[in-house]
Coordinates of C-alpha atoms in Angstrom, one line a residue:
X573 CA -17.6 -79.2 3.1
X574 CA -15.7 -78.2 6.4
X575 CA -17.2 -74.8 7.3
X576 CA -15.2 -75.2 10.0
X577 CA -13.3 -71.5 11.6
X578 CA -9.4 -72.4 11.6
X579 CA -8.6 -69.1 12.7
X580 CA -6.5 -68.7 16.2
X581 CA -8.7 -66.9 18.8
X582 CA -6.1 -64.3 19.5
X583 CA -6.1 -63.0 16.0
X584 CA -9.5 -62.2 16.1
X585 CA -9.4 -61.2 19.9
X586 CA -6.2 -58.1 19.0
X587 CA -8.4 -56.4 16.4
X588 CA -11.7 -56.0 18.6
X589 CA -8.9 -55.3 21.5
X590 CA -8.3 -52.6 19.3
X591 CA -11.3 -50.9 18.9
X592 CA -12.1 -51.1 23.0
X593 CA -9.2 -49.2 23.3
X594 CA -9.2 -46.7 20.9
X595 CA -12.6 -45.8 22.4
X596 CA -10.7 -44.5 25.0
X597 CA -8.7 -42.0 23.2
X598 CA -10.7 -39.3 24.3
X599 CA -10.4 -39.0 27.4
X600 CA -7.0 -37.9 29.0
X601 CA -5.4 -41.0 30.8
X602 CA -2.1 -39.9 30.6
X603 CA 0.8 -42.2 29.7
X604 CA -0.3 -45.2 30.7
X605 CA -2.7 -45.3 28.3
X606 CA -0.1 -44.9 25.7
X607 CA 1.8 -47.6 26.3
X608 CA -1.3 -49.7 25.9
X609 CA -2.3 -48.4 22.8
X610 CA 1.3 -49.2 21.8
X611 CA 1.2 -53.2 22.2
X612 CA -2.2 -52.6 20.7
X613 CA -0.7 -51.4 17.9
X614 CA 2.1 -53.9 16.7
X615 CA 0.0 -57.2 17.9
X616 CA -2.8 -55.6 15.6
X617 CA 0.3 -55.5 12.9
X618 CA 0.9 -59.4 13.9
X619 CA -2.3 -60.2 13.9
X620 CA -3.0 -58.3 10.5
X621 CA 0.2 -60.1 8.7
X622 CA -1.4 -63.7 10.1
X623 CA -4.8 -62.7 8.2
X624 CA -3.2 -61.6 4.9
X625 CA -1.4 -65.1 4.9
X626 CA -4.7 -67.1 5.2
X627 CA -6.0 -64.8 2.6
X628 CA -2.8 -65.1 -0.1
X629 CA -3.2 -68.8 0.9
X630 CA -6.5 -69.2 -0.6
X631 CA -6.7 -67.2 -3.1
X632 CA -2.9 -68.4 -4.3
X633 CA 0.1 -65.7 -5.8
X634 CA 0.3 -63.4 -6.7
X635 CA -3.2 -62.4 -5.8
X636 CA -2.5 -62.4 -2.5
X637 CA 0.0 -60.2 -1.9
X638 CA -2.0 -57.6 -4.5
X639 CA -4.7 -57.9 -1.5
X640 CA -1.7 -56.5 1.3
X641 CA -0.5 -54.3 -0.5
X642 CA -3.3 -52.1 -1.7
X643 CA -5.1 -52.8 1.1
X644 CA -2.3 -51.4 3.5
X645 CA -1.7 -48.7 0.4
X646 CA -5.5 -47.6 0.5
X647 CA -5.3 -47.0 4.1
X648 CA -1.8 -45.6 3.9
X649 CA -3.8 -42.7 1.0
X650 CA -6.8 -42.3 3.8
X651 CA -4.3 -41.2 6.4
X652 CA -2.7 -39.0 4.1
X653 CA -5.6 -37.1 2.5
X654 CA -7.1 -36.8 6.4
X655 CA -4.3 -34.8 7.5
X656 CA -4.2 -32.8 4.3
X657 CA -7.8 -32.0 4.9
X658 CA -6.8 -31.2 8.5
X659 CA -4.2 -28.7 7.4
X660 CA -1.2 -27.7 9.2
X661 CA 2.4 -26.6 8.9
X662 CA 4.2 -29.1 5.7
X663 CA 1.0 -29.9 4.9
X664 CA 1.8 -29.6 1.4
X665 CA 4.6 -31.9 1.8
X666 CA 3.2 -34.6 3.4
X667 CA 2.2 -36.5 0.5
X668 CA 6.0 -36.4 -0.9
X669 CA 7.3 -37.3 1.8
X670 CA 5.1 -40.3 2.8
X671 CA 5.8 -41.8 -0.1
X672 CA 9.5 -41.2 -0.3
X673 CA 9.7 -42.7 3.2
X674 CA 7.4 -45.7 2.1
X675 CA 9.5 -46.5 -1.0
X676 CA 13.0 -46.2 0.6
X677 CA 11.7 -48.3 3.5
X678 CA 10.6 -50.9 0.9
X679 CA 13.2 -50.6 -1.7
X680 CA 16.3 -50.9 0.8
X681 CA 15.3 -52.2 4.4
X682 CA 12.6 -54.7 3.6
X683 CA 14.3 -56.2 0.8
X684 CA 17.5 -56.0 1.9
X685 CA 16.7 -57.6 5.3
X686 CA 14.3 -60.6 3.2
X687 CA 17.6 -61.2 0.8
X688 CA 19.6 -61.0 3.7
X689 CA 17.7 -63.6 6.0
X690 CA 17.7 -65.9 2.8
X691 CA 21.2 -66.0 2.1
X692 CA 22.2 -67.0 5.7
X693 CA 19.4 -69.7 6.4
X694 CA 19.7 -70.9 2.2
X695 CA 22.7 -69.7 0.8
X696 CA 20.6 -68.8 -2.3
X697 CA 17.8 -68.1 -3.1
X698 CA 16.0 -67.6 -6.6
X699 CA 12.9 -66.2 -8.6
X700 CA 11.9 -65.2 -11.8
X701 CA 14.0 -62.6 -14.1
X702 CA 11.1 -61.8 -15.9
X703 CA 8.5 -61.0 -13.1
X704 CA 10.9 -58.7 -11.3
X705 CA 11.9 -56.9 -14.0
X706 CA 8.7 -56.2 -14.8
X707 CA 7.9 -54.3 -11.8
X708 CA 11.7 -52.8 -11.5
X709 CA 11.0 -50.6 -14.7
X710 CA 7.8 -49.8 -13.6
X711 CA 8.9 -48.9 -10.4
X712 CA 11.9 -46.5 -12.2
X713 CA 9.6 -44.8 -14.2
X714 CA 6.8 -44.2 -12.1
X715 CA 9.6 -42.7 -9.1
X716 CA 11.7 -40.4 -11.8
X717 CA 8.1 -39.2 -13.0
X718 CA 6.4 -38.2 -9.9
X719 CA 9.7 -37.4 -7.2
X720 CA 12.1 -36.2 -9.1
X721 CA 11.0 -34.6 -13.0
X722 CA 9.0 -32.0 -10.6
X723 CA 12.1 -30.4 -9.6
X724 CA 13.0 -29.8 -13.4
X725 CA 9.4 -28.0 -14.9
X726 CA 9.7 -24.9 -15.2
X727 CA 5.9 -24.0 -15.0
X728 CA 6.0 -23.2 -11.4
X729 CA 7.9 -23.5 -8.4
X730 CA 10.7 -26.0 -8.2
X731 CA 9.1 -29.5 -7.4
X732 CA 5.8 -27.6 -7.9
X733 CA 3.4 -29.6 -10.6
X734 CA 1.1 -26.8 -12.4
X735 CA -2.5 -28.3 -12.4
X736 CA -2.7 -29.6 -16.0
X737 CA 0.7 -31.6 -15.2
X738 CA -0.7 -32.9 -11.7
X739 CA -3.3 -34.2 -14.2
X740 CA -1.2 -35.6 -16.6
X741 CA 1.3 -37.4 -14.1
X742 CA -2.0 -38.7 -12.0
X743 CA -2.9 -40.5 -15.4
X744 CA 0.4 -41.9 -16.4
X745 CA 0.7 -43.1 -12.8
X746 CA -2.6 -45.2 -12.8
X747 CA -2.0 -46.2 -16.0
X748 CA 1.8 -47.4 -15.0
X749 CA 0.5 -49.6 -11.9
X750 CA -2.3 -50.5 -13.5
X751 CA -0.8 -52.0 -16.7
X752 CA 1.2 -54.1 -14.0
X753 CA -1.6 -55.6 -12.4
X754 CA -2.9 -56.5 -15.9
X755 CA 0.8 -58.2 -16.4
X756 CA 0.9 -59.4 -13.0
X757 CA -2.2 -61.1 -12.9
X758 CA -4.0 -61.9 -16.6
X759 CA -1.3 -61.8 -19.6
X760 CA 1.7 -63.1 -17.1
X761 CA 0.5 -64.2 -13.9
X762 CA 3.3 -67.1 -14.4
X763 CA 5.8 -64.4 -14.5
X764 CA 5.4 -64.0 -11.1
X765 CA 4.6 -67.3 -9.6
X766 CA 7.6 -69.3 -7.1
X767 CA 10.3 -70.8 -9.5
X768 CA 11.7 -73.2 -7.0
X769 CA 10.8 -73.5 -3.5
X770 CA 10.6 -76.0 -0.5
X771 CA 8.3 -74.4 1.5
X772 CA 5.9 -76.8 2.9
X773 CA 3.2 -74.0 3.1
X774 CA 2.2 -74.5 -0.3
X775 CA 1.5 -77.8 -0.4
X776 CA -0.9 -77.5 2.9
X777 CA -4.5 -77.4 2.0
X778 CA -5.9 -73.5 1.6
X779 CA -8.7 -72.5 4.4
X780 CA -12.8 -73.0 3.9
X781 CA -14.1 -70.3 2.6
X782 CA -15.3 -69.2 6.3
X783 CA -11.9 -68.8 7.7
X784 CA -11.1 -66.5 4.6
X785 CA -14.3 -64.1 4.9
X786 CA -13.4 -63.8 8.3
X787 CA -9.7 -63.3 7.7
X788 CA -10.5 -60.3 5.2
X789 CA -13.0 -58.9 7.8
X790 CA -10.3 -58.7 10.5
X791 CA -7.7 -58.2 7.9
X792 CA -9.3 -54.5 7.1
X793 CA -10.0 -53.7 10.9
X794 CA -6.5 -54.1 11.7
X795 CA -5.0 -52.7 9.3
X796 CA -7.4 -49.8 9.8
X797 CA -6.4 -49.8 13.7
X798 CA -2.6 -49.6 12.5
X799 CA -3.5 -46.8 11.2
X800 CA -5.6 -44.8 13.3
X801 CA -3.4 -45.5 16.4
X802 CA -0.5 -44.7 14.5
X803 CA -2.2 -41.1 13.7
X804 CA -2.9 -40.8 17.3
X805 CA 0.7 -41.3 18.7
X806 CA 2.1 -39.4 16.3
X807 CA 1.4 -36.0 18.1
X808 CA 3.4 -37.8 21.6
X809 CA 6.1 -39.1 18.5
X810 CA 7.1 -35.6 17.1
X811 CA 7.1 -34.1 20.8
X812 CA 10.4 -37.2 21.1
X813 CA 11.8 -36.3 18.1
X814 CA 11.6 -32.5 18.7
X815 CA 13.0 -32.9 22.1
X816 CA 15.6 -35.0 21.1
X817 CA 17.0 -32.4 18.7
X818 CA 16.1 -35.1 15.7
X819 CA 14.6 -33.1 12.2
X820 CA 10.7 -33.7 12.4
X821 CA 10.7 -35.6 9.0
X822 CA 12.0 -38.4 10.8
X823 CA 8.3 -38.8 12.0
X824 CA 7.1 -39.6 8.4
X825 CA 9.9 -41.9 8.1
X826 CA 8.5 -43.5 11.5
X827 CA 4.6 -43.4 10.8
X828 CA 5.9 -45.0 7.1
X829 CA 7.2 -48.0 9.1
X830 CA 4.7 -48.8 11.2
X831 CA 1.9 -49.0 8.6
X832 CA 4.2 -50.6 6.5
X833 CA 5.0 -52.9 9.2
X834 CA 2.3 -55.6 8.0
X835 CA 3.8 -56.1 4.3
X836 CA 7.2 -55.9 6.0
X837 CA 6.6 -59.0 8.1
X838 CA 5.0 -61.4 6.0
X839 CA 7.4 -60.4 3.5
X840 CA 10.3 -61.8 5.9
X841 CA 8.0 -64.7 6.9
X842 CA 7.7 -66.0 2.9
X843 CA 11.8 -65.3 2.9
X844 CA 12.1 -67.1 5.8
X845 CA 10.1 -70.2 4.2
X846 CA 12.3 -70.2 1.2
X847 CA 9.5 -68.3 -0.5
X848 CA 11.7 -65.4 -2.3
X849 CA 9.6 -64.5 -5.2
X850 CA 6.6 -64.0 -2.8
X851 CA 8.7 -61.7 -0.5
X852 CA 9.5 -59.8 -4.2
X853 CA 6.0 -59.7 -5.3
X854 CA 5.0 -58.1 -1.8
X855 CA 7.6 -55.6 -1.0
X856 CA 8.2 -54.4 -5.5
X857 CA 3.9 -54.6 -5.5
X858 CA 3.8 -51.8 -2.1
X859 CA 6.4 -50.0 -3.7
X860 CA 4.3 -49.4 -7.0
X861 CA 0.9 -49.4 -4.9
X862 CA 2.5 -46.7 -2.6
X863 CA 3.2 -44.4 -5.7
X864 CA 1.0 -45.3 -8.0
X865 CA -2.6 -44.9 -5.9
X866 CA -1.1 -42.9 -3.7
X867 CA -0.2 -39.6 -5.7
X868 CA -3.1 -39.4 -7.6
X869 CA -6.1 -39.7 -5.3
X870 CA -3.6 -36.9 -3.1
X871 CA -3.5 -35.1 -6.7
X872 CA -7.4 -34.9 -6.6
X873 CA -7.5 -33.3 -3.2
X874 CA -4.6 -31.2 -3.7
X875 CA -6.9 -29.9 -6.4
X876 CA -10.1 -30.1 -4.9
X877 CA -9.2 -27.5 -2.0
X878 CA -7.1 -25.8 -4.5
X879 CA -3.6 -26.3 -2.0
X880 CA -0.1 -26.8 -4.4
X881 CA 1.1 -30.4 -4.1
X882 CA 5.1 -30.7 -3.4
X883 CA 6.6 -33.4 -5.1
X884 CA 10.1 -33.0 -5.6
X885 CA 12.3 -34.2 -3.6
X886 CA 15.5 -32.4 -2.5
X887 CA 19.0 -33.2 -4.0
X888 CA 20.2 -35.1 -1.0
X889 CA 17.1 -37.3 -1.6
X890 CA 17.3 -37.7 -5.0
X891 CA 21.2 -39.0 -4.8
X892 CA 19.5 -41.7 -2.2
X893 CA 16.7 -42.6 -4.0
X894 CA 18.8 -43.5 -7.5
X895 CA 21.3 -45.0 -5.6
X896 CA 18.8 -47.6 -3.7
X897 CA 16.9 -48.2 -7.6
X898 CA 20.4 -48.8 -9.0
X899 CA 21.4 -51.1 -6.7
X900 CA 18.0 -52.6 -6.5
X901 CA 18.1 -53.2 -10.4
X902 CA 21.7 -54.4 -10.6
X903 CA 21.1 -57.1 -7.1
X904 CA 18.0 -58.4 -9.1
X905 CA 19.2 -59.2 -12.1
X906 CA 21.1 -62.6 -12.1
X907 CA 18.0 -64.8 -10.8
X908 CA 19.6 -65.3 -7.7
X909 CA 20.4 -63.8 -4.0
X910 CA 23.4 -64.4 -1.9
X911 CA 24.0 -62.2 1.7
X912 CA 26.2 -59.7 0.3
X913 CA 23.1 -57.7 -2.0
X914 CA 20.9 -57.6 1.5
X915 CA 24.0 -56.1 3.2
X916 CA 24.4 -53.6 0.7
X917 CA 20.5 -52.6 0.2
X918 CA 20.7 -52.2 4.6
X919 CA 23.7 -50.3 4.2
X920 CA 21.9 -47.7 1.9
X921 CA 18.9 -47.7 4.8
X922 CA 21.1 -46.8 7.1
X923 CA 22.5 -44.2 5.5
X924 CA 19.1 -43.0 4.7
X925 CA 17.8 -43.1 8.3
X926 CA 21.9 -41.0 9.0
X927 CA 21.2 -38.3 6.5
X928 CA 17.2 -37.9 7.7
X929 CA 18.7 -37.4 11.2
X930 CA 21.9 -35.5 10.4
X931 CA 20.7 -34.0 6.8

């Protein structure tokens, strides 16, 4: 048996590159440092993106792209409950919009730029009715459940959950994404395997079991580096945004797209290959992970420390949000992609990324 590491040495050289210099965030070395921990940060998100693909590659869909997504989802939960713990002005917020950011990103600029980049390199592309639809009503319920039927109780402040519905929606949530990975993975996993594709990835042989310990090693530190150095120039972020006149939730929406920068990359690299119903698997999976973990474990702090936990979103948001799952639901329902859907889903982005800057 070849026990052979496969790995490139720069993949696993980024990640350790990482931790040197994050040591190094404690000490005051002004901007220069800054722009290092920058290219730091997006080869780490390269590097992390060539390590989920060795993974996914062993272990075959639609496993794989379970292991990005609630890998990236876990961390994206740990960043979230830190700064919650921190406190701060919006604290109470930050959980909403996170998550609203995460899904829009996913929903409308990751899979409109993957349909996109597949109608003009294939013409069309194709997947499997029943896998997507799967996860599209999931993904309905779960968002009308937890970001918008807040704003409609009547036990407490508008897009206020009371404590006993907190509960109650943290349940429904888990049980919601976790009745998909059942689907996804035991009673369907053929759902949500390629229906036609030409990629010549799949027929290369999967790595030794070395190269894929290794990979999920490196996988977690980067992703955990993403993270952490995202946090850090978040603080020199919002001073940009503020100075540049810009509403300060457009930092969410930026932190949101550099952790999700891993899931959006390989996503566009399986497109790319002719690999569409991976790309779907990936960016539909986050978009349930992102929910689904997310606003319970932030539920149990929230109710831990005894802080009220905002999750309605406002009207402007709520027009946006339908609009992207409508015309999410209506694009991936014929079993087939041209350019025109991925124009329309960035269209919506853009106009989400408009009315976040210009509400």
């Amino acid at each position: 048996m070849n026990k052979t590491l496969t790995l490139p040495k720069w993949t696993m050289l980024l990640p350790v590159l990482g931790i040197l210099t994050y040591l190094f965030t404690g000490f005051d070395l002004g901007v220069y440092l800054k722009i290092v921990l920058a290219f730091v940060l997006i080869g780490n998100v390269i590097a992390s993106v060539h390590h989920a693909e060795v993974i996914a590659h062993k272990v075959g869909e639609p496993f794989g792209t379970i292991i990005l997504a609630i890998a990236i989802t876990t961390i994206e939960v740990a960043l979230i409950v830190s700064l919650m713990l921190s406190g701060g002005e919006g604290v109470n917020e930050l959980a909403r919009d996170t998550v609203f950011a995460a899904v829009m990103i996913i929903m409308t600029a990751i899979v409109g730029i993957c349909i996109l980049k597949g109608g003009i390199k294939f013409n069309e592309q194709f997947y499997k009715l029943s896998g997507i639809n799967t996860a599209l009503i999931t993904l309905l319920a779960i968002i009308i459940l937890t970001l918008i039927l807040p704003n409609f109780t009547i036990s407490g402040p508008a897009g206020v959950y009371s404590t006993s519905q907190l509960i109650f929606v943290s349940i429904i949530s888990l049980i919601l994404y976790g009745g998909f990975i059942f689907v996804q993975t035991l009673r369907h996993r053929d759902y949500f395997l390629p229906k036609d594709s030409t990629s010549e990835d799949e027929h290369a042989p999967p790595p030794n079991n070395k190269t894929a310990i290794v990979s999920l090693v490196f996988l977690l530190i980067s992703l955990v580096l993403v993270v952490l150095l995202a946090k850090y120039l978040s603080y020199d972020l919002e001073n940009i945004v503020i100075n540049l006149g810009a509403p300060k939730s457009l930092v969410g929406v930026i932190i949101a797209a550099i952790v999700l920068l891993p899931e959006g990359l390989a996503a566009y690299k399986a497109a790319r290959a002719n690999r569409l119903q991976t790309s779907l698997n990936l960016a539909l999976g986050s978009a349930l992970a992102s929910i689904g973990l997310t606003i319970p474990a932030v539920a149990i702090v929230s109710i831990y420390i005894g802080m009220p936990l905002v999750l309605g979103i406002d009207a402007r948001s709520t027009v946006l949000l339908l609009l992207s799952t409508l015309t999410l639901i209506f694009t991936l329902t014929t079993g087939k992609t041209n350019v025109q859907q991925g124009i329309v889903l960035l269209v919506i982005f853009a106009s989400y990324l408009f009315y976040t800057v210009i509400p």
